Coordinates of C-alpha atoms in Angstrom, one line a residue:
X1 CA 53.3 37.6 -43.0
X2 CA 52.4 40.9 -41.7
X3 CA 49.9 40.1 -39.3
X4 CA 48.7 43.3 -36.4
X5 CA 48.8 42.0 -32.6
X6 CA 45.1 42.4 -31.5
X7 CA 42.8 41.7 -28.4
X8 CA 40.0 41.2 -29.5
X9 CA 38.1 41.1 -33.5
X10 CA 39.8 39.9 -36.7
X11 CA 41.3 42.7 -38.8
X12 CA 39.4 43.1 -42.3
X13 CA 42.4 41.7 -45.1
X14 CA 42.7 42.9 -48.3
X15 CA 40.2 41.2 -50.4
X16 CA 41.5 38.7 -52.9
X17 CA 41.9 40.1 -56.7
X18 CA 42.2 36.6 -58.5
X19 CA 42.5 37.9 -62.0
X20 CA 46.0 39.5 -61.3
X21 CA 47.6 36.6 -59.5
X22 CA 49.7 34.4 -62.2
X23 CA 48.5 31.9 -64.6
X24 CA 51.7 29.6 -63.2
X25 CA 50.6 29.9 -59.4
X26 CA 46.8 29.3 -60.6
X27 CA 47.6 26.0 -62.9
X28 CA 49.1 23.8 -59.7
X29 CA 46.4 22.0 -57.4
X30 CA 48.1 23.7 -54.8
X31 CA 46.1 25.9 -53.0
X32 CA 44.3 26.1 -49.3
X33 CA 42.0 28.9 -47.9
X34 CA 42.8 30.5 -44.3
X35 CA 41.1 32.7 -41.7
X36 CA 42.4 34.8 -38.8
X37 CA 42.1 33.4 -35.5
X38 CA 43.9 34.9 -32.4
X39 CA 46.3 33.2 -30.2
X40 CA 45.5 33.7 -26.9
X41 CA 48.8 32.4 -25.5
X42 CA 50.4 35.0 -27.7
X43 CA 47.7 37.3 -28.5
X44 CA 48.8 37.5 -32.1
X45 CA 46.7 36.1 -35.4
X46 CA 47.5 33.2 -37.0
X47 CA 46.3 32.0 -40.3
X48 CA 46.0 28.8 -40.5
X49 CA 45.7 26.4 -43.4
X50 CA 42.4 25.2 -44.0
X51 CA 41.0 22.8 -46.7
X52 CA 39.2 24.7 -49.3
X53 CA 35.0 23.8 -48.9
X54 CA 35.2 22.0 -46.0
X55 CA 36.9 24.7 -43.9
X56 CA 39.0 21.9 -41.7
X57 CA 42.5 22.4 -40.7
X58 CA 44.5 22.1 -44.0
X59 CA 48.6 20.7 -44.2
X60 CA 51.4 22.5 -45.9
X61 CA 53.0 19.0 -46.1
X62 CA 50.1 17.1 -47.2
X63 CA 48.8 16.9 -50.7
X64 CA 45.4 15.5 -50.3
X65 CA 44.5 18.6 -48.3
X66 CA 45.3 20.9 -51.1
X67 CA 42.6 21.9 -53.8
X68 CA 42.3 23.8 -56.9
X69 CA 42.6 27.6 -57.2
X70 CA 39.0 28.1 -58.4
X71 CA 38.0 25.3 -56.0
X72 CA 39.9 27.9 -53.1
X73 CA 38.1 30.7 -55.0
X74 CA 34.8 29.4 -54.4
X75 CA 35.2 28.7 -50.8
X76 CA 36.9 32.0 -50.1
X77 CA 34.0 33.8 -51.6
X78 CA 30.9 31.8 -50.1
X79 CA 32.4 31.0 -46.5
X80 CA 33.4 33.2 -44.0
X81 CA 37.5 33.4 -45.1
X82 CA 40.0 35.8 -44.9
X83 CA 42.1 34.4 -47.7
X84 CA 43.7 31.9 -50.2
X85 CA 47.1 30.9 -50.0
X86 CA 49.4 28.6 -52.3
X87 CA 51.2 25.7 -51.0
X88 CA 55.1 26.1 -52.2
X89 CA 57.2 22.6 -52.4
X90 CA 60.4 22.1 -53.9
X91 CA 58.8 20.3 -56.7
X92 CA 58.0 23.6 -58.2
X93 CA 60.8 25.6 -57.4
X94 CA 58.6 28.4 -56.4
X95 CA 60.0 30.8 -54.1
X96 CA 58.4 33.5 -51.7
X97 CA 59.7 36.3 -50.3
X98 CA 58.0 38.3 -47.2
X99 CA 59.0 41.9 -46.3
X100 CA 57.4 42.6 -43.3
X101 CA 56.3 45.6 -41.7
X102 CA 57.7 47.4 -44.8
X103 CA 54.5 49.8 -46.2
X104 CA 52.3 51.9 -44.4
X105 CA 48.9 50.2 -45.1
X106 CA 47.5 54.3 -45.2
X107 CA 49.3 55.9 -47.4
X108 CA 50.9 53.6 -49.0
X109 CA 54.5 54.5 -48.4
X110 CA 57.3 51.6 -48.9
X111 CA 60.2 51.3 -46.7
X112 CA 63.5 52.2 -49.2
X113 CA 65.2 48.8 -48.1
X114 CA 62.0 47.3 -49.0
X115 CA 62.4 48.4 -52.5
X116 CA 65.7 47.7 -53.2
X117 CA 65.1 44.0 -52.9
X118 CA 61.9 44.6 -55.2
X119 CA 64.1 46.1 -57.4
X120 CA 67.2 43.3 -57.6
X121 CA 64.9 41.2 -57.7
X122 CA 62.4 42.3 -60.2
X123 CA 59.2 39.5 -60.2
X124 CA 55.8 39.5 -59.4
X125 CA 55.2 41.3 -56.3
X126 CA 52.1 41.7 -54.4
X127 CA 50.8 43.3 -51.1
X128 CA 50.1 41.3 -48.4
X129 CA 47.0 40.8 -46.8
X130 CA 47.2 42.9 -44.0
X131 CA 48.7 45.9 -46.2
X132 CA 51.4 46.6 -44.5
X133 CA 54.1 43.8 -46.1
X134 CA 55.0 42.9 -49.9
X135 CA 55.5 39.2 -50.9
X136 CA 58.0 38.3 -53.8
X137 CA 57.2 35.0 -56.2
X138 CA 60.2 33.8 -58.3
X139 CA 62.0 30.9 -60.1
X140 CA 65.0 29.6 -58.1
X141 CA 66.0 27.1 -55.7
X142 CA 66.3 28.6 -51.8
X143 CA 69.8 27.4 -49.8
X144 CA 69.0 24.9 -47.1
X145 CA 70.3 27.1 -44.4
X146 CA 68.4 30.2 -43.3
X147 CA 64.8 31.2 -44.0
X148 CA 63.7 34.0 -42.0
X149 CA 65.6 36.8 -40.2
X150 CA 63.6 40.1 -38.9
X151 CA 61.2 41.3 -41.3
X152 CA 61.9 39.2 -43.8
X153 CA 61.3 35.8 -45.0
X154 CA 62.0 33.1 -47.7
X155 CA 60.6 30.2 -48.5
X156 CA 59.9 27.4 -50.8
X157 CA 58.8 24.2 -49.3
X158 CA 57.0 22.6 -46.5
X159 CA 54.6 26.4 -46.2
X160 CA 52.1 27.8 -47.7
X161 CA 51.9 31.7 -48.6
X162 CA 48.9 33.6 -49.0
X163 CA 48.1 35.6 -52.1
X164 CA 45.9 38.5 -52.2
X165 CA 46.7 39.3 -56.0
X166 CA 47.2 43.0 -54.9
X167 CA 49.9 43.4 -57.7
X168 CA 52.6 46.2 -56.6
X169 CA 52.8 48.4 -59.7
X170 CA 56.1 48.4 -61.5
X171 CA 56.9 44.9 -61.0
X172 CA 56.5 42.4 -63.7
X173 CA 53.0 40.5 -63.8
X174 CA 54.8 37.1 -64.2
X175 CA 57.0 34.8 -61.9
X176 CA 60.6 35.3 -63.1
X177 CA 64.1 32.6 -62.7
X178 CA 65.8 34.6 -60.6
X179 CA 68.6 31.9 -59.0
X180 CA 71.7 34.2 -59.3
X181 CA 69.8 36.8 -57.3
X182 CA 68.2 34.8 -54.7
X183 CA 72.4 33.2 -54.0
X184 CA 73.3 36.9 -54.1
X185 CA 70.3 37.9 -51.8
X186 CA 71.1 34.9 -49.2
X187 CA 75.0 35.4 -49.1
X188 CA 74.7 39.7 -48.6
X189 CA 72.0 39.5 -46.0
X190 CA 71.4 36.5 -44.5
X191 CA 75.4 36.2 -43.8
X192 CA 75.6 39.6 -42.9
X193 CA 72.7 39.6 -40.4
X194 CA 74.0 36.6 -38.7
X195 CA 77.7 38.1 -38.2
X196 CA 76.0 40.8 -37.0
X197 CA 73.6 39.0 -34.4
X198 CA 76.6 36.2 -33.0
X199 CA 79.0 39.4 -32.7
X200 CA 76.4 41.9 -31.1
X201 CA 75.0 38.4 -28.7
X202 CA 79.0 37.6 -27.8
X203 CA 79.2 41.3 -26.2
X204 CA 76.0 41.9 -24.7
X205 CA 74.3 38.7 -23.7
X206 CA 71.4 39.2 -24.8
X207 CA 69.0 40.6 -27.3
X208 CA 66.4 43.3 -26.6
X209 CA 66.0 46.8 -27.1
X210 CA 66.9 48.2 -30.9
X211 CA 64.8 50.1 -33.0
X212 CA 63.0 48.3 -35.5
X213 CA 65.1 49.5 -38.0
X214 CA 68.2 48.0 -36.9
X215 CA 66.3 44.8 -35.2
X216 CA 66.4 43.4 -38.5
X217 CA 69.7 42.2 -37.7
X218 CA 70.0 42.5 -33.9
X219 CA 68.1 42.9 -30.3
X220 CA 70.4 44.0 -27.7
X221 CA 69.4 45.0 -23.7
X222 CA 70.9 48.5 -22.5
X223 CA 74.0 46.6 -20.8
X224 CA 76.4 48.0 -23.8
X225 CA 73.9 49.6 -26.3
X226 CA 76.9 51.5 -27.8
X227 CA 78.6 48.7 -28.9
X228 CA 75.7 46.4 -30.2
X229 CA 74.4 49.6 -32.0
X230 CA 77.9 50.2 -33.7
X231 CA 77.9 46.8 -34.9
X232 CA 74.1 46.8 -35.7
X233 CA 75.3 50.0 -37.8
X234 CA 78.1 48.9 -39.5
X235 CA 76.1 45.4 -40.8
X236 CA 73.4 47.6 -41.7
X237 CA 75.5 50.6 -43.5
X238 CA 77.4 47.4 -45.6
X239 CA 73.9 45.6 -46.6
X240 CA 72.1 48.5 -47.7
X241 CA 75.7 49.8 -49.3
X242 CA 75.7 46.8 -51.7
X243 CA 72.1 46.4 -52.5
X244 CA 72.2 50.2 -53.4
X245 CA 75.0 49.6 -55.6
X246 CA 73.3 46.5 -57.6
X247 CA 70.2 48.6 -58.2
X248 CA 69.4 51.6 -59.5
X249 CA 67.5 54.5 -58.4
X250 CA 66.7 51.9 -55.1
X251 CA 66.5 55.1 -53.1
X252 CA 64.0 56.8 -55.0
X253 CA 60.7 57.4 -52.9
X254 CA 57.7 55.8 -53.9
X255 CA 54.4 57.7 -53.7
X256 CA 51.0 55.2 -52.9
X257 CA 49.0 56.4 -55.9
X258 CA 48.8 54.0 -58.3
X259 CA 51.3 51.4 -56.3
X260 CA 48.8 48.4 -56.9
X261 CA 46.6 47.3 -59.4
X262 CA 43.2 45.5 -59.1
X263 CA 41.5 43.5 -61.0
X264 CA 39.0 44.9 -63.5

């Protein structure tokens, strides 16, 4: 998820609001605790998967070092943690969706593409621990090809996803089937973003310099920034195009008051 590049202490996440995170996600012995550690080789956090009370690296692929929820719980709030997080397997068909670097973790603002997926796909939505992302849980089955492209993210086996329980207001408070939307979601963007990446790669070379906005689809080095950001423009102008058309009001801007809810 939406983890800040630091040098030096851990960043303070979100504290976890358990009561607002669904019943579904909190029935399945499924769930492992994490804390921020920084990568020297990359100097980025990670947050790795560790095994709820004895605090030892954790497996997204193995279920004997998965626990309870309220097992997670109590480790999260006696030990020094950062987090829980809920192991997805295609068991469950339990999807997650990460929008990265899509909300300003001060005001509260969200990025309009951001919200159009929210919208299509209406589900239980939450803010990530960091603040400045949104995860998506829903029903559905995820294709086999292509999982994570820019700031966004999909996935539903073989990972776990932390939950904050930070519940974006406006969204439903339940995990909704939502197959038709996740096929339509894969074949606009996914499809798109790749045409746009081989094509843009093909007549530069090599990917570098966009702004973030348009690196969702492509990087491209100064060579022939014209072109890659034509293309990067055209892909981007026929994504947002559709999306806007499937939902309504998806350009409406959202003010940070009241965008969450905690527990109480």
């Amino acid at each position: 998820m939406s983890d800040p590049i630091i040098t030096h202490s851990r960043p303070s996440a979100l504290p976890v609001q358990p009561d607002n995170i669904p019943d579904e996600l909190k029935a399945l012995p499924q769930w492992v605790t994490f804390r921020y550690v920084l990568r020297e080789d990359r100097q980025k956090l990670d947050k790795p998967p560790l095994i709820a009370g004895t605090g030892k690296p954790a497996s997204s692929t193995d279920p004997k070092t998965w626990a309870t929820c309220a097992e997670a719980l109590q480790a999260y709030e006696r030990q020094d943690l950062d987090g829980i997080g809920f192991v997805v397997t295609e068991a469950n068909e339990i999807v997650g969706i990460d929008l990265d670097h899509c909300r300003d973790p001060k005001t509260g603002t969200i990025e309009p593409w951001a919200w159009a997926i929210v919208r299509r796909m209406d589900t239980y939505t939450e803010v990530s621990p960091s603040g400045t992302g949104l995860r998506l849980w829903l029903k559905g089955k995820r294709p086999k090809k292509g999982r994570r492209k820019g700031a966004i993210e999909v996935y539903s086996w073989g990972r776990y996803l932390t939950l904050t329980g930070w519940h974006l207001d406006g969204t439903p408070r339940t995990i909704e089937p939502r197959q038709a939307e996740l096929d339509a979601f894969f074949a606009v963007f996914f499809m798109i973003a790749t045409l746009a990446s081989i094509i843009t790669t093909f007549f530069v070379g090599n990917e570098s310099q966009l702004p973030l906005f348009l690196r969702q689809w492509t990087l491209v080095s100064g060579r022939s920034q014209m072109i890659a950001y034509g293309i990067a423009a055209v892909a981007a102008y026929l994504l947002f195009f559709t999306i806007y058309r499937l939902v309504p009001n998806a350009m409406e801007p959202r003010a940070a008051i009241g965008e969450f809810d905690r527990a109480t």
